[in-house]
Tab-separated table of C-alpha atoms in Angstrom:
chain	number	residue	atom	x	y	z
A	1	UNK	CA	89.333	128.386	97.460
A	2	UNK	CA	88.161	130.299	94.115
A	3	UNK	CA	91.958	129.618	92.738
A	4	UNK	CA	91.908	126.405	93.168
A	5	UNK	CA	88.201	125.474	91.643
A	6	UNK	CA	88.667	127.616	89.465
A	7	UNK	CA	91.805	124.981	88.331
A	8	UNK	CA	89.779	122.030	89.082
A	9	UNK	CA	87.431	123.551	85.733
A	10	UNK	CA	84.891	124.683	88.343
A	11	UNK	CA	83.014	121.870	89.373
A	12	UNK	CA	79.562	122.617	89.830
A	13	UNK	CA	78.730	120.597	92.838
A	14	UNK	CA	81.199	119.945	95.873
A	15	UNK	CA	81.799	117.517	98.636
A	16	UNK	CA	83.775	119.195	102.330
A	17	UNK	CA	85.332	116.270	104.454
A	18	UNK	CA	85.200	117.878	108.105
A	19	UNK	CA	86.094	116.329	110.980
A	20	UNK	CA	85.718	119.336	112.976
A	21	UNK	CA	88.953	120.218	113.985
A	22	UNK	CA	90.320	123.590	112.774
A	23	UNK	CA	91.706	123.315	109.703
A	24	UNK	CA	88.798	121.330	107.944
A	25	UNK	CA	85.796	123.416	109.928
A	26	UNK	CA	87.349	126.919	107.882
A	27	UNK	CA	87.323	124.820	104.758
A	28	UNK	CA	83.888	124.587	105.508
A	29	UNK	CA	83.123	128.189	106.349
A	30	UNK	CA	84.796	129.194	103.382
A	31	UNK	CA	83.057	126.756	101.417
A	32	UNK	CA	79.844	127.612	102.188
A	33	UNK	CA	80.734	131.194	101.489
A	34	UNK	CA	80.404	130.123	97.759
A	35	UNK	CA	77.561	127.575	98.499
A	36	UNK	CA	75.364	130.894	100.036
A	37	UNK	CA	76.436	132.777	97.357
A	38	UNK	CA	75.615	130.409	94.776
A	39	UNK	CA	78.327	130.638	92.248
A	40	UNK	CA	82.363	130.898	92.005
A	41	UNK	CA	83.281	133.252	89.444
A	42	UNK	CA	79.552	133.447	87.902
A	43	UNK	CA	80.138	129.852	87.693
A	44	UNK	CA	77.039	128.098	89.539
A	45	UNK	CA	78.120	125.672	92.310
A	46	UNK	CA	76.309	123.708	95.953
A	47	UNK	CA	78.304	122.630	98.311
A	48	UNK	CA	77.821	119.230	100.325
A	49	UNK	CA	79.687	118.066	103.052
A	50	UNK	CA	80.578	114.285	105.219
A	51	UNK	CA	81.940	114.082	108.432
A	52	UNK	CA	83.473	110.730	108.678
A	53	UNK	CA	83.514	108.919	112.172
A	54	UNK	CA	85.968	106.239	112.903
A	55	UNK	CA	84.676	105.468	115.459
A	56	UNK	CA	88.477	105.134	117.294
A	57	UNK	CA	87.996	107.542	120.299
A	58	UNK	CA	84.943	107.307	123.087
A	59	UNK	CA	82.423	109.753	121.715
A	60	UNK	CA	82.987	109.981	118.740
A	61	UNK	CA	79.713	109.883	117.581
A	62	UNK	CA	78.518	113.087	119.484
A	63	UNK	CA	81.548	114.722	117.961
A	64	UNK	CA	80.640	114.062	114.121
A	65	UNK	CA	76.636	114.819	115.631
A	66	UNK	CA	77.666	118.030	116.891
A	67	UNK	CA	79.969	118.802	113.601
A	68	UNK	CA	77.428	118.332	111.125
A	69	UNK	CA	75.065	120.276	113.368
A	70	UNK	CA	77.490	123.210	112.601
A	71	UNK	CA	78.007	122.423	109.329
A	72	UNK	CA	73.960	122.618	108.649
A	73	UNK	CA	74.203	125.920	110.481
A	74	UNK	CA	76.446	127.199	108.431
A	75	UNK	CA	74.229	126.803	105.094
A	76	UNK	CA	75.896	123.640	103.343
A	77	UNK	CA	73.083	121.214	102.733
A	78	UNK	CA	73.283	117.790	102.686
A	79	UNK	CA	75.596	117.461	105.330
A	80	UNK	CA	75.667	113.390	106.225
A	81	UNK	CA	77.576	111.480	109.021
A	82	UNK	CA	79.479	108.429	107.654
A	83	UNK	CA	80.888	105.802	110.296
A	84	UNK	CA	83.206	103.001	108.848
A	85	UNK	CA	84.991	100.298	110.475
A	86	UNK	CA	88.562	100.934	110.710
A	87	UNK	CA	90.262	97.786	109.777
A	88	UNK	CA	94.239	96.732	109.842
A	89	UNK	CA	95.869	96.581	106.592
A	90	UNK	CA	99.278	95.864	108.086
A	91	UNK	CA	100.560	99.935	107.301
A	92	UNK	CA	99.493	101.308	110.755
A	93	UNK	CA	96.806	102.933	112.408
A	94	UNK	CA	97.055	106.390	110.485
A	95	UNK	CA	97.043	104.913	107.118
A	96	UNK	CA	94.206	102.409	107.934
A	97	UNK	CA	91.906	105.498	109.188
A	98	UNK	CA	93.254	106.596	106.235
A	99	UNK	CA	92.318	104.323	103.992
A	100	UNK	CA	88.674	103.885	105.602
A	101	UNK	CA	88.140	107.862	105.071
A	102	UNK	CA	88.887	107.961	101.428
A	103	UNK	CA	86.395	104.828	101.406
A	104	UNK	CA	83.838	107.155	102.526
A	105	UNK	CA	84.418	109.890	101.057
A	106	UNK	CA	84.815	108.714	97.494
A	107	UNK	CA	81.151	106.911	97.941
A	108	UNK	CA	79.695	110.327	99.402
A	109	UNK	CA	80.370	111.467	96.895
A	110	UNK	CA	79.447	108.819	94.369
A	111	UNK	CA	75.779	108.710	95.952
A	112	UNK	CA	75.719	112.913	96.491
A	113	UNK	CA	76.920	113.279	92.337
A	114	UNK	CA	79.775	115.833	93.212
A	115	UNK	CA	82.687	116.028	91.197
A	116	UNK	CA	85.541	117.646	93.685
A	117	UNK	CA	86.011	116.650	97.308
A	118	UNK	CA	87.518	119.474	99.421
A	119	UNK	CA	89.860	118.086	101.965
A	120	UNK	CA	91.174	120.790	104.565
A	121	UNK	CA	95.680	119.808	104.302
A	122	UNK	CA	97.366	123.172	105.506
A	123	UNK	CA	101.228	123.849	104.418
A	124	UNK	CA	102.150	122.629	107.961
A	125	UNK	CA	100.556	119.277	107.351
A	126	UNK	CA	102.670	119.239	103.883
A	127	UNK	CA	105.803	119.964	105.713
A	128	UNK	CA	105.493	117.359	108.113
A	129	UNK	CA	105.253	114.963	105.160
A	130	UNK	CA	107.897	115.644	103.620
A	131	UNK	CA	109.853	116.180	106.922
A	132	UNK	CA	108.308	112.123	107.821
A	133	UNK	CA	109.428	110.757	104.510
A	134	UNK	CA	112.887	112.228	104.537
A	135	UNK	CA	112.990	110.319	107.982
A	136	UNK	CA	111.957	107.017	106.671
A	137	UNK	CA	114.455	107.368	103.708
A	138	UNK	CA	111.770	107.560	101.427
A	139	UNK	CA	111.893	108.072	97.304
A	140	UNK	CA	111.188	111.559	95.581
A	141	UNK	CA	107.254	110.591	95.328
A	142	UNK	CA	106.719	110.145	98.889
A	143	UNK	CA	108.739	113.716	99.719
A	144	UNK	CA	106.771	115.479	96.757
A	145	UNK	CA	104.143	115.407	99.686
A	146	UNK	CA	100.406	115.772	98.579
A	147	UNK	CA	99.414	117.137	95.584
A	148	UNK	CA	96.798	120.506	95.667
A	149	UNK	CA	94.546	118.187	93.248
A	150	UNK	CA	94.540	114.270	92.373
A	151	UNK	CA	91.588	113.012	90.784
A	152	UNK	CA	88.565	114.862	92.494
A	153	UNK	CA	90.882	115.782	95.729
A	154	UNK	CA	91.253	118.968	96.003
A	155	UNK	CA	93.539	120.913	98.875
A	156	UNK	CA	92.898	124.820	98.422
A	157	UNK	CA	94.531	125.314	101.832
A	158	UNK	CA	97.891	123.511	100.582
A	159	UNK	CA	99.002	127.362	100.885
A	160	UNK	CA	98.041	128.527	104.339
A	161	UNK	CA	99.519	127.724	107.554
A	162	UNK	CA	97.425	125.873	110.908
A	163	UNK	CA	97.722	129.317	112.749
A	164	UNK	CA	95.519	131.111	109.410
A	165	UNK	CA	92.971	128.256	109.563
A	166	UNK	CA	92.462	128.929	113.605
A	167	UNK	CA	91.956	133.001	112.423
A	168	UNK	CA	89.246	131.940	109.914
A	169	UNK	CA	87.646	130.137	113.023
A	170	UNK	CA	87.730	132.329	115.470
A	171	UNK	CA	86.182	135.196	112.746
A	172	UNK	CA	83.588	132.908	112.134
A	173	UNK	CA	82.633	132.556	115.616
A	174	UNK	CA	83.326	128.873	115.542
A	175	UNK	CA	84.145	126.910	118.156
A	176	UNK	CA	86.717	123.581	116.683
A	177	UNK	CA	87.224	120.310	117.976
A	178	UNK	CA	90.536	119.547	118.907
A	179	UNK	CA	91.569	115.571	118.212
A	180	UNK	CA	93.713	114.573	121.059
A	181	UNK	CA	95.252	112.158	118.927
A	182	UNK	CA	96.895	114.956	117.303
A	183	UNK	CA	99.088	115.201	120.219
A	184	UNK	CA	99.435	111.659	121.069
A	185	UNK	CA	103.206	110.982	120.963
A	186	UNK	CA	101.985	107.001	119.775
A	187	UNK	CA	102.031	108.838	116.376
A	188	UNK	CA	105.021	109.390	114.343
A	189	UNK	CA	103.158	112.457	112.532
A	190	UNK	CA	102.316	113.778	116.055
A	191	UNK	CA	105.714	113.393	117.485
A	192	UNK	CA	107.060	116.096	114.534
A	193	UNK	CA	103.987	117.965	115.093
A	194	UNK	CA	104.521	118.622	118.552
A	195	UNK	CA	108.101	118.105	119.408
A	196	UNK	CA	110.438	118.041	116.157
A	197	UNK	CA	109.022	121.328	113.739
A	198	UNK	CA	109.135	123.389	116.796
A	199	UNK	CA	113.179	122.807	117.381
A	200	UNK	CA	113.875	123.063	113.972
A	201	UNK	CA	112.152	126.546	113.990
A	202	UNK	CA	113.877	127.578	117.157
A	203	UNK	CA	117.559	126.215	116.077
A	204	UNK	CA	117.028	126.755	112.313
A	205	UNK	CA	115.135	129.878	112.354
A	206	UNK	CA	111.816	130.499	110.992
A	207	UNK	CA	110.342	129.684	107.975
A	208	UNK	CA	111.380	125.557	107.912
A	209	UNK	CA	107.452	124.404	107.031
A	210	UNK	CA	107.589	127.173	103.996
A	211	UNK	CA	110.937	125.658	102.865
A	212	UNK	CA	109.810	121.670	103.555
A	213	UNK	CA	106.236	122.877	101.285
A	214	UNK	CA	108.686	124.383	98.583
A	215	UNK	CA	110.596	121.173	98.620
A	216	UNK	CA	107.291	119.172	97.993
A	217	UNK	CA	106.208	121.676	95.245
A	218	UNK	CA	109.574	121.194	93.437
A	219	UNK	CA	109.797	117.653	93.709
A	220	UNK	CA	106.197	117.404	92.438
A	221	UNK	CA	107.437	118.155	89.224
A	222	UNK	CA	110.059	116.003	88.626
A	223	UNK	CA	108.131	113.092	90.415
A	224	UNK	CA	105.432	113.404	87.582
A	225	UNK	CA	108.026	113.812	84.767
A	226	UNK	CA	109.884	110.705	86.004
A	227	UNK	CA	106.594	109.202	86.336
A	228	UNK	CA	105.335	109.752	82.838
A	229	UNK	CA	108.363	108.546	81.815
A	230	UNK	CA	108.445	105.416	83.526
A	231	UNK	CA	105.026	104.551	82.352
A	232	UNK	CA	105.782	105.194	78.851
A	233	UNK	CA	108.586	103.185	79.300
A	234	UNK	CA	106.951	99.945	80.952
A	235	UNK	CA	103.895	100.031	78.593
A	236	UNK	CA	106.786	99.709	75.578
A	237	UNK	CA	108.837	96.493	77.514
A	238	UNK	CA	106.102	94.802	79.037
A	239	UNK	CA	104.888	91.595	77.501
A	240	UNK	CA	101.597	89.760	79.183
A	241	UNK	CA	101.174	86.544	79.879
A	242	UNK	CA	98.330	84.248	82.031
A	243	UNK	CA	99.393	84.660	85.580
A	244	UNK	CA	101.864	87.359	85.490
A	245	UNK	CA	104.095	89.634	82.904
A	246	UNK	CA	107.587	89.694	82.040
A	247	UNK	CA	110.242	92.074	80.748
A	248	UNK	CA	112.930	91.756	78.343
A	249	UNK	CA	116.566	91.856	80.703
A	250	UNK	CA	118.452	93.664	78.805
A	251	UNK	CA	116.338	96.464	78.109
A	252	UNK	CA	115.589	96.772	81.586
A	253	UNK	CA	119.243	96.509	82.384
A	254	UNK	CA	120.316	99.345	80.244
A	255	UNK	CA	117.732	101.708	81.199
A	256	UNK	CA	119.195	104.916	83.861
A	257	UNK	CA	118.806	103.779	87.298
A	258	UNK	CA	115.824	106.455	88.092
A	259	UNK	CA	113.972	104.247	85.445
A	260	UNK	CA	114.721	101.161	86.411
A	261	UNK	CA	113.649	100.763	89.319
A	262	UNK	CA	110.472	102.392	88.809
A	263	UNK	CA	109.941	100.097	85.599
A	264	UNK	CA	110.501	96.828	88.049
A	265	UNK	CA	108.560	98.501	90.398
A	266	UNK	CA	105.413	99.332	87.851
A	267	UNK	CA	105.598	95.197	86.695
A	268	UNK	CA	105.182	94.032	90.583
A	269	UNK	CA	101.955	96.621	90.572
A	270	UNK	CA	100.426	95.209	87.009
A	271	UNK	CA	100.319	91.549	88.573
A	272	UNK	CA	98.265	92.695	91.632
A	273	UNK	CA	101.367	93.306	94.070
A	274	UNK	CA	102.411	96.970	96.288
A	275	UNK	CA	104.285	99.300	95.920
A	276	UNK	CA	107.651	97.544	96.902
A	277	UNK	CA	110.168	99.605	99.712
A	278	UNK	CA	113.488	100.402	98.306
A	279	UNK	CA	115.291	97.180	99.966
A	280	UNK	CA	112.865	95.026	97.925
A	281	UNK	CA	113.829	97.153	94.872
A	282	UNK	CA	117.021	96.415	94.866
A	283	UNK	CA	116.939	92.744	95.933
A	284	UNK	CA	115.037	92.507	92.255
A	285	UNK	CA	117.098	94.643	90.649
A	286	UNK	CA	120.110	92.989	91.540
A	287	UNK	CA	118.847	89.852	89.527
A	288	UNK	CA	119.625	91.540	86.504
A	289	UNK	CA	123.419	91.290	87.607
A	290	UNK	CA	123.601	88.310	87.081
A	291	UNK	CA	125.097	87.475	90.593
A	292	UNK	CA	124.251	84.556	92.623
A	293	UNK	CA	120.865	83.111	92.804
A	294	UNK	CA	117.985	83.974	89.640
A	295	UNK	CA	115.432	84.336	91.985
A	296	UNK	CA	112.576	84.643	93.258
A	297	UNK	CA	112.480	87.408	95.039
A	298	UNK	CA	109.528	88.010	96.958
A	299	UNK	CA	107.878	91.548	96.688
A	300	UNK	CA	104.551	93.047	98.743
A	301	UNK	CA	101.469	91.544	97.772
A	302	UNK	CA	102.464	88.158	97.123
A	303	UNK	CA	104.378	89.094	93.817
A	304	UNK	CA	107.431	86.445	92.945
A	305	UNK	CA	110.077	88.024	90.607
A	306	UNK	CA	112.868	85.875	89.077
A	307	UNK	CA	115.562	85.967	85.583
A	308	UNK	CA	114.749	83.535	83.003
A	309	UNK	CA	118.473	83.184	80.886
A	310	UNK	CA	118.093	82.431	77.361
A	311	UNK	CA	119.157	78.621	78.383
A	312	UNK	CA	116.485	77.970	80.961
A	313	UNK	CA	113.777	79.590	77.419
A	314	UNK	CA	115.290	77.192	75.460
A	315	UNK	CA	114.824	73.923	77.300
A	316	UNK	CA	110.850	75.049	78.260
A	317	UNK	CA	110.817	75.288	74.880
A	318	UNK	CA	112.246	71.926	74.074
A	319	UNK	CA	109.852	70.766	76.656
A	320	UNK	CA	106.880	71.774	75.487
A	321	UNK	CA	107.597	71.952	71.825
A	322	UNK	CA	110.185	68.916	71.503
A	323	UNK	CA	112.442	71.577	69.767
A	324	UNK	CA	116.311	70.779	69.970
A	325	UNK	CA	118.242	71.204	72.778
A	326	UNK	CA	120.759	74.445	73.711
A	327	UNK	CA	124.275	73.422	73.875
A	328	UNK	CA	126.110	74.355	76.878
A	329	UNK	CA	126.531	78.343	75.652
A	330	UNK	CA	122.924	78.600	75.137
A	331	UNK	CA	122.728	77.932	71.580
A	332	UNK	CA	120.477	75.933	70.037
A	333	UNK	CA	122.141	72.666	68.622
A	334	UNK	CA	120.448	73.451	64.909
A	335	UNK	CA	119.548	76.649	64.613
A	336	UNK	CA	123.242	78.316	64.636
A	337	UNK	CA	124.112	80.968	66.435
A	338	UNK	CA	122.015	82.501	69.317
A	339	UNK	CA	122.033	85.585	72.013
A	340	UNK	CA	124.309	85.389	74.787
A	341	UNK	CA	122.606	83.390	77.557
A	342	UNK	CA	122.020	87.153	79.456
A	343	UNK	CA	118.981	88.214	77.094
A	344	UNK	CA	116.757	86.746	79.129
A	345	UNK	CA	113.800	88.142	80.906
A	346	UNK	CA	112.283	89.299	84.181
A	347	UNK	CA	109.195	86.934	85.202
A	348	UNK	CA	106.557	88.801	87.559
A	349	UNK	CA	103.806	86.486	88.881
A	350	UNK	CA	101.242	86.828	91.719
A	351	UNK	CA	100.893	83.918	93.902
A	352	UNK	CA	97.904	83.204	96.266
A	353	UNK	CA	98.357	83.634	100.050
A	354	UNK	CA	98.645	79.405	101.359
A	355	UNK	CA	95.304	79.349	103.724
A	356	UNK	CA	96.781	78.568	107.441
């Protein structure tokens, strides 16, 4: 806990997010270590702390009662109860609780003023992303796991297994709440949880979570490079337009794969669309071929991508300019010689949902 706000510059006022299960309830304890102390470091700091209730199981509003009770106990003051409405957002339950927490949290700690929000992620719950994303065939991003900070998240306990965060309980005297969902084999994340890390550290010998955490920390690293990369790389090919963006084909053709996609991927999130899955990718990507149809392809979020050849520019502009006609090689009948009909570009619009 002191490394990591110490990296986060120490912030001088903090938010906990317990549930009361194990792993968040230490965070706590160790939390309010600092918060009864006063200081990290000689570096003043208070602690606050949410419990968020979903309000998904039956009781769950004694559970979050009883959770900030301990919390108070504890020393960490405010401690406030937050209950959202979990709603579907068409990515399953998880991420939708998900989504509804980080809601929450982020105005807690809007309307508390703290600067860091402490969220309780153990190395096991690391491993079993990365473990989950190499399942679902999923790009370096997803298996570089979470990150120990992103914006004012911050995971001190990215480095310490479920078993150390039960210790720091049971030291404590505290008594944690155990979500059944956790072992609810509906989940995909409880399934490898309970079933699939366990065989892999009986047939492959222990130690698996360290290495799957390792992965993560590796792949952090080139995830942000490639990221920075791509980024600089969009920002100098994309060209703005009312209702959408384009990119100039050939430049996006002759950039390295890794970039590519990202870059096509980066245009469909500037209109308003998601993140697109790797099928999706490549259906856009492969408009840049040159084979078959121009398009469009239809990514998340109601984002149409299709290839404008140099021919199809040249009669819009005839259209709307009267300008003369391109000849059958995509050359313009009076202004001599043109670009090969391929230096086209990449359209991205957003189009509105039709009301049913």
């Amino acid at each position: 806990m002191q490394n990591a706000l110490a990296a986060a510059g120490y912030p001088s006022r903090v938010l906990v997010a317990c549930s009361g299960g194990p792993d968040s309830l230490a965070l706590a304890a160790v939390a309010a270590y600092f918060a009864r102390r006063g200081h990290v470091d000689g570096h003043p700091v208070t602690v606050a702390a949410v419990v968020v209730d979903h309000q998904l199981q039956v009781g769950s509003a004694d559970v979050a009662s009883h959770t900030a009770s301990v919390l108070r106990q504890l020393g960490i003051d405010p401690v406030e109860v937050r209950t959202v409405d979990v709603a579907s957002t068409g990515f399953g339950p998880e991420a939708a609780a998900r989504d509804a927490r980080h809601a929450a949290l982020e105005s807690a700690a809007d309307d508390l003023a703290c600067e860091t929000i402490l969220l309780g992620h153990t190395l096991d719950d690391q491993a079993e992303q990365v473990l989950l994303g190499l399942a679902r065939g999923s790009g370096t991003r997803s298996l570089a796991g979470m990150r120990p900070a992103r914006g004012r998240l911050l995971r001190p306990f990215l480095g310490l297994r479920r078993e150390e965060t039960l210790e720091i309980c049971e030291v404590e005297e505290l008594d944690p709440w155990h979500d059944p969902s956790n072992a609810d084999p509906a989940f995909a994340r409880s399934r490898t949880r309970v079933e699939v890390m366990p065989v892999l550290e009986e047939k492959l010998g222990p130690g698996v979570a360290e290495s799957l955490a390792r992965t993560a920390a590796i792949l952090q690293q080139d995830a942000d490079f490639l990221e920075d990369l791509a980024n600089e790389t969009y920002l100098s090919l994309v060209q703005r337009e009312a209702g959408g963006a384009w990119l100039p084909e050939d430049a996006v053709r002759e950039l390295p794969a890794a970039l590519r996609f990202r870059v096509i991927a980066k245009a469909a999130a500037d209109v308003g669309g998601q993140q697109p899955g790797y099928g999706r990718l490549q259906a856009a990507e492969a408009l840049l071929r040159r084979q078959g149809s121009a398009g469009p392809v239809e990514l998340p979020g109601h984002v149409s991508v299709y290839r404008l050849s140099l021919s199809d520019l040249e009669q819009q502009r005839t259209v709307s300019t009267g300008a003369p006609e391109a000849d059958a090689t995509g050359e313009s009948t009076e202004a001599g010689p043109r670009e090969a009909a391929r230096c086209g570009k990449l359209v991205f619009r957003h189009q509105k949902p039709s009301q049913q």
